[in-house]
Structure formats: structure tokens, C-alpha cells
Amino acid sequence: DTGVSQNPRHKITKRGQNVTFRCDPISEHNRLYWYRQTLGQGPEFLTYFQNEAQLEKSRLLSDRFSAERPKGSFSTLEIQRTEQGDSAMYLCASSPRTPQETQYFGPGTRLLVL
Amino acid sequence: QKEVEQDPGPLSVPEGAIVSLNCTYSNSAFQYFMWYRQYSRKGPELLMYTYSSGNKEDGRFTAQVDKSSKYISLFIRDSQPSDSATYLCAMSAENAGNNRKLIWGLGTSLAVNP
């Protein structure tokens, strides 16, 4: 399967704990996006990488969130000191050099903070 | 006012019906228009991608963009029970750093009844 993969698929944690999610994009895609989706809503943009450079981070993202893409391949999203409001589906997408507007999504990581 | 408006439904149709799904938007800078299908607890799946105005057809699916009215549509012909899902419109503009972050509608829940 050459699609976008995300791990873990599900994560249950207690409030205050740190969590880290991983995304492996389609191999030849140089752009990578993280989104967050809650029930009944469309995905909400979190951050964007072009190769290893993080070029934009949503103003909605608190300092507890950090993302990396160290070698321009896989990416990690870390949430520190989780809060119940962080419970959501975290989606990763990648896009090719052309057409760069098309984004292909992974299955998501569903986070539940108790 | 949200940048992208989409009626969340639910929409229920009999098998074989023609389905019409719509979104309106307010940002005239949007140039790239996508329709995604999302099954429950899965990531969004890209269905159709259109640049600027016009129509695009792919099998039973037709996407239309009317930039003068800021209105986009997705038509599904000969709908099947397997089409039952949430359909989300998404759009983007040319942003700094080639960030094509997607701005999403809420999604329309569709049920096709056998």
C-alpha cells in the first residue's frame, strides 16, 4: 500500500500526559499537512511542511503542539500536557509537486483525552 | 460568516437517484476546488479536483464551479448504497510558501437507500 499511513490509529490518554503521532506520506510527495477534525466539522488546518521546512503553523495551535519532519520524509506531531479539548481525529495529508493542490489523506489518529 | 458554507444535511435518497451537493464560499481568492468523500471513522478520500471555473466529469461524478456566483456543486448519477458517506467540499488559494492549505465545509451526510 503506497498511501499515507498514520500511527497509532487510536490513542487514549489521561489529561496532562504527552502524546506523539506519526505520519508517513506518499514517498514522492514533498508537501505534508496536519489537520484536526472534530465530530460534525470539516478538518481544521494545523501546520504545513515543504520538505523538512515547517512553513506555516496555525494561530489556533497552542504552544503545547509541536510538529517535525526531520528528513523531509515522515512527520511527527506531539501534544504536551494534553487537555480534554484536544480529543479529536488528527489527520495527515501529503501532496505531490504537481498538481500541488491535491492532498491525499491518511486514515487519521483518533485521540481521546480522559 | 464562515469562509465555506455547506448544508450538513442529512440527505436521504433512493438508490439510482441523482444527488446534488453544494457549497458556497466568500473568498474570491479561492482557485482550487476539491470534493472529498469520508466514510465514518476514516480519512477523507479525494474524489474530484477542479481548477477555476468549469465542469469536470469522472464516471458517475460531475463537479461544477461557478466563480462568479462563488458556488460549487457535485452531482452523483445513479447513486448506489456504497455512496453513503459524508461529502466535504474543500478549497484553497495560492498562499505564501506554496501552502495550499484547504478550507473546508462542514460536510453533507448522504444516505442512499436500497
Short mmCIF file of C-alpha atoms in Angstrom, two decimals:
data_model
loop_
_atom_site.label_atom_id
_atom_site.label_comp_id
_atom_site.label_asym_id
_atom_site.label_seq_id
_atom_site.Cartn_x
_atom_site.Cartn_y
_atom_site.Cartn_z
CA ASP A 1 0.00 0.00 0.00
CA THR A 2 1.57 3.27 -1.10
CA GLY A 3 -0.92 5.62 0.53
CA VAL A 4 -0.42 7.89 3.53
CA SER A 5 -0.11 5.94 6.77
CA GLN A 6 -0.60 7.15 10.33
CA ASN A 7 0.23 5.57 13.66
CA PRO A 8 -1.23 4.87 16.05
CA ARG A 9 -4.79 4.68 14.75
CA HIS A 10 -6.24 5.20 18.21
CA LYS A 11 -4.83 6.73 21.38
CA ILE A 12 -6.45 7.05 24.79
CA THR A 13 -4.56 9.10 27.34
CA LYS A 14 -5.11 10.87 30.61
CA ARG A 15 -5.19 14.61 30.87
CA GLY A 16 -1.73 16.04 31.35
CA GLN A 17 0.12 13.29 29.50
CA ASN A 18 2.16 13.82 26.35
CA VAL A 19 1.30 12.04 23.10
CA THR A 20 3.10 11.70 19.79
CA PHE A 21 1.65 10.74 16.43
CA ARG A 22 3.50 9.67 13.31
CA CYS A 23 2.67 10.23 9.64
CA ASP A 24 4.36 8.56 6.68
CA PRO A 25 3.41 10.40 3.48
CA ILE A 26 3.37 9.05 -0.05
CA SER A 27 7.06 8.68 -0.83
CA GLU A 28 7.44 11.14 -3.70
CA HIS A 29 5.31 13.85 -2.10
CA ASN A 30 7.24 16.86 -0.81
CA ARG A 31 4.39 18.66 0.97
CA LEU A 32 2.86 17.45 4.21
CA TYR A 33 -0.08 18.83 6.17
CA TRP A 34 -1.58 18.17 9.58
CA TYR A 35 -5.27 18.81 10.23
CA ARG A 36 -7.57 18.23 13.19
CA GLN A 37 -11.21 17.16 12.83
CA THR A 38 -13.94 17.00 15.43
CA LEU A 39 -17.32 15.35 15.03
CA GLY A 40 -19.60 17.10 12.55
CA GLN A 41 -16.90 19.51 11.43
CA GLY A 42 -14.60 19.75 8.48
CA PRO A 43 -10.88 19.34 9.09
CA GLU A 44 -9.04 22.34 10.54
CA PHE A 45 -5.53 23.23 9.32
CA LEU A 46 -2.77 22.88 11.90
CA THR A 47 0.58 23.07 10.12
CA TYR A 48 2.38 22.63 6.79
CA PHE A 49 5.79 21.35 5.72
CA GLN A 50 7.55 21.66 2.41
CA ASN A 51 10.28 19.05 2.56
CA GLU A 52 11.77 19.44 6.07
CA ALA A 53 10.81 23.11 6.48
CA GLN A 54 7.77 23.97 8.57
CA LEU A 55 6.42 26.94 6.62
CA GLU A 56 3.18 27.68 8.42
CA LYS A 57 1.60 26.96 11.76
CA SER A 58 -2.00 27.83 12.55
CA ARG A 59 -2.54 30.63 15.04
CA LEU A 60 -5.09 28.35 16.64
CA LEU A 61 -2.32 25.96 17.61
CA SER A 62 -1.13 26.45 21.16
CA ASP A 63 2.48 26.12 22.25
CA ARG A 64 1.66 22.64 23.53
CA PHE A 65 1.63 21.41 19.94
CA SER A 66 4.82 20.82 18.00
CA ALA A 67 5.49 19.10 14.70
CA GLU A 68 8.64 17.96 12.98
CA ARG A 69 9.66 16.49 9.66
CA PRO A 70 13.37 15.95 10.26
CA LYS A 71 14.45 14.46 6.94
CA GLY A 72 11.64 15.60 4.73
CA SER A 73 10.01 12.20 4.87
CA PHE A 74 7.88 11.13 7.87
CA SER A 75 6.48 13.67 10.31
CA THR A 76 5.58 13.62 13.99
CA LEU A 77 3.01 15.68 15.84
CA GLU A 78 3.45 15.97 19.60
CA ILE A 79 0.91 17.30 22.06
CA GLN A 80 2.24 18.11 25.50
CA ARG A 81 0.12 18.27 28.67
CA THR A 82 -2.98 17.06 26.86
CA GLU A 83 -6.36 18.57 27.67
CA GLN A 84 -9.83 17.13 27.13
CA GLY A 85 -10.39 19.67 24.36
CA ASP A 86 -7.58 18.03 22.39
CA SER A 87 -9.80 15.00 21.79
CA ALA A 88 -10.24 14.80 18.04
CA MET A 89 -9.17 12.98 14.88
CA TYR A 90 -5.72 14.09 13.76
CA LEU A 91 -5.30 13.81 10.00
CA CYS A 92 -2.15 13.91 7.94
CA ALA A 93 -2.11 14.63 4.22
CA SER A 94 0.57 14.83 1.57
CA SER A 95 0.61 16.40 -1.86
CA PRO A 96 2.82 15.95 -4.92
CA ARG A 97 4.86 18.59 -6.71
CA THR A 98 2.12 18.70 -9.33
CA PRO A 99 -0.75 19.18 -9.04
CA GLN A 100 0.25 20.52 -5.64
CA GLU A 101 -3.33 21.38 -4.76
CA THR A 102 -4.38 17.76 -4.45
CA GLN A 103 -3.96 16.39 -0.94
CA TYR A 104 -4.15 12.72 -0.07
CA PHE A 105 -5.12 11.84 3.45
CA GLY A 106 -4.18 9.08 5.82
CA PRO A 107 -6.69 7.19 7.96
CA GLY A 108 -6.16 9.53 10.90
CA THR A 109 -5.28 9.07 14.56
CA ARG A 110 -8.24 9.28 16.90
CA LEU A 111 -7.25 10.80 20.25
CA LEU A 112 -9.35 10.59 23.39
CA VAL A 113 -8.18 12.52 26.43
CA LEU A 114 -9.83 11.39 29.66
CA GLN B 1 -19.65 34.19 8.33
CA LYS B 2 -17.66 31.06 7.61
CA GLU B 3 -15.47 31.14 4.51
CA VAL B 4 -17.12 27.98 3.18
CA GLU B 5 -20.76 27.12 3.76
CA GLN B 6 -22.16 23.64 3.26
CA ASP B 7 -25.53 22.25 4.33
CA PRO B 8 -24.78 19.34 6.70
CA GLY B 9 -27.99 17.50 5.77
CA PRO B 10 -28.64 14.66 6.33
CA LEU B 11 -29.68 13.90 2.79
CA SER B 12 -31.52 10.64 2.11
CA VAL B 13 -32.23 9.41 -1.43
CA PRO B 14 -33.36 6.16 -3.06
CA GLU B 15 -30.88 4.06 -4.98
CA GLY B 16 -30.50 5.27 -8.56
CA ALA B 17 -31.34 8.90 -7.78
CA ILE B 18 -29.28 11.86 -8.93
CA VAL B 19 -27.68 13.57 -5.95
CA SER B 20 -26.77 17.25 -5.91
CA LEU B 21 -24.37 18.56 -3.26
CA ASN B 22 -23.39 22.23 -2.99
CA CYS B 23 -21.09 24.68 -1.28
CA THR B 24 -20.86 28.44 -1.32
CA TYR B 25 -17.82 30.48 -0.39
CA SER B 26 -16.90 34.06 0.30
CA ASN B 27 -13.18 34.30 -0.50
CA SER B 28 -12.73 35.29 -4.13
CA ALA B 29 -9.06 34.24 -3.94
CA PHE B 30 -10.01 30.56 -3.93
CA GLN B 31 -8.93 28.97 -7.20
CA TYR B 32 -8.71 25.27 -6.41
CA PHE B 33 -11.82 23.29 -5.56
CA MET B 34 -12.00 19.75 -4.27
CA TRP B 35 -14.64 17.28 -3.24
CA TYR B 36 -13.77 14.60 -0.71
CA ARG B 37 -15.74 11.59 0.47
CA GLN B 38 -15.36 10.47 4.06
CA TYR B 39 -16.68 7.24 5.48
CA SER B 40 -17.27 7.00 9.22
CA ARG B 41 -14.02 6.97 11.22
CA LYS B 42 -11.87 7.13 8.07
CA GLY B 43 -9.75 9.82 6.48
CA PRO B 44 -11.14 11.94 3.61
CA GLU B 45 -10.74 10.47 0.12
CA LEU B 46 -10.20 12.81 -2.82
CA LEU B 47 -13.00 12.47 -5.39
CA MET B 48 -12.75 15.46 -7.69
CA TYR B 49 -10.36 18.35 -8.23
CA THR B 50 -11.16 21.42 -10.33
CA TYR B 51 -9.11 24.50 -11.06
CA SER B 52 -11.01 27.77 -11.54
CA SER B 53 -14.43 27.67 -13.22
CA GLY B 54 -15.94 24.93 -15.32
CA ASN B 55 -17.12 21.35 -15.23
CA LYS B 56 -15.28 18.10 -14.71
CA GLU B 57 -16.69 14.62 -15.12
CA ASP B 58 -15.36 11.32 -13.78
CA GLY B 59 -17.62 8.33 -14.15
CA ARG B 60 -20.81 8.94 -12.20
CA PHE B 61 -19.43 12.13 -10.64
CA THR B 62 -19.57 15.66 -12.09
CA ALA B 63 -18.08 18.70 -10.40
CA GLN B 64 -19.09 22.23 -11.35
CA VAL B 65 -17.54 25.52 -10.31
CA ASP B 66 -19.18 28.91 -10.83
CA LYS B 67 -16.70 31.51 -9.59
CA SER B 68 -18.97 34.42 -10.49
CA SER B 69 -21.55 33.12 -8.01
CA LYS B 70 -18.97 31.63 -5.63
CA TYR B 71 -20.82 28.33 -5.84
CA ILE B 72 -19.63 24.78 -6.42
CA SER B 73 -21.59 21.58 -6.94
CA LEU B 74 -21.05 17.84 -7.03
CA PHE B 75 -23.52 15.64 -8.87
CA ILE B 76 -23.70 11.89 -8.40
CA ARG B 77 -25.60 9.94 -11.05
CA ASP B 78 -27.16 6.53 -10.49
CA SER B 79 -26.40 6.72 -6.77
CA GLN B 80 -25.54 3.46 -5.01
CA PRO B 81 -25.77 2.43 -1.35
CA SER B 82 -21.96 2.39 -1.33
CA ASP B 83 -22.08 6.16 -1.96
CA SER B 84 -23.48 6.63 1.55
CA ALA B 85 -20.88 8.79 3.29
CA THR B 86 -20.14 12.38 4.22
CA TYR B 87 -19.13 14.59 1.30
CA LEU B 88 -16.91 17.56 2.07
CA CYS B 89 -16.04 20.41 -0.20
CA ALA B 90 -12.63 21.99 0.22
CA MET B 91 -10.90 24.86 -1.49
CA SER B 92 -7.60 26.67 -1.46
CA ALA B 93 -5.81 29.72 -2.76
CA GLU B 94 -2.21 30.45 -3.62
CA ASN B 95 -0.62 31.26 -0.28
CA ALA B 96 2.87 32.16 0.81
CA GLY B 97 5.37 29.32 0.61
CA ASN B 98 3.11 27.45 -1.80
CA ASN B 99 0.93 26.45 1.14
CA ARG B 100 -2.24 25.07 -0.33
CA LYS B 101 -4.00 24.58 2.99
CA LEU B 102 -7.55 23.50 2.46
CA ILE B 103 -10.53 25.40 3.82
CA TRP B 104 -13.39 23.01 4.36
CA GLY B 105 -17.15 22.92 4.51
CA LEU B 106 -18.85 21.06 7.33
CA GLY B 107 -19.66 18.11 5.08
CA THR B 108 -23.05 16.78 3.92
CA SER B 109 -24.13 13.40 5.22
CA LEU B 110 -25.64 11.31 2.41
CA ALA B 111 -27.60 8.08 2.76
CA VAL B 112 -28.56 6.12 -0.37
CA ASN B 113 -31.30 3.66 0.45
CA PRO B 114 -31.58 0.35 -1.45
#
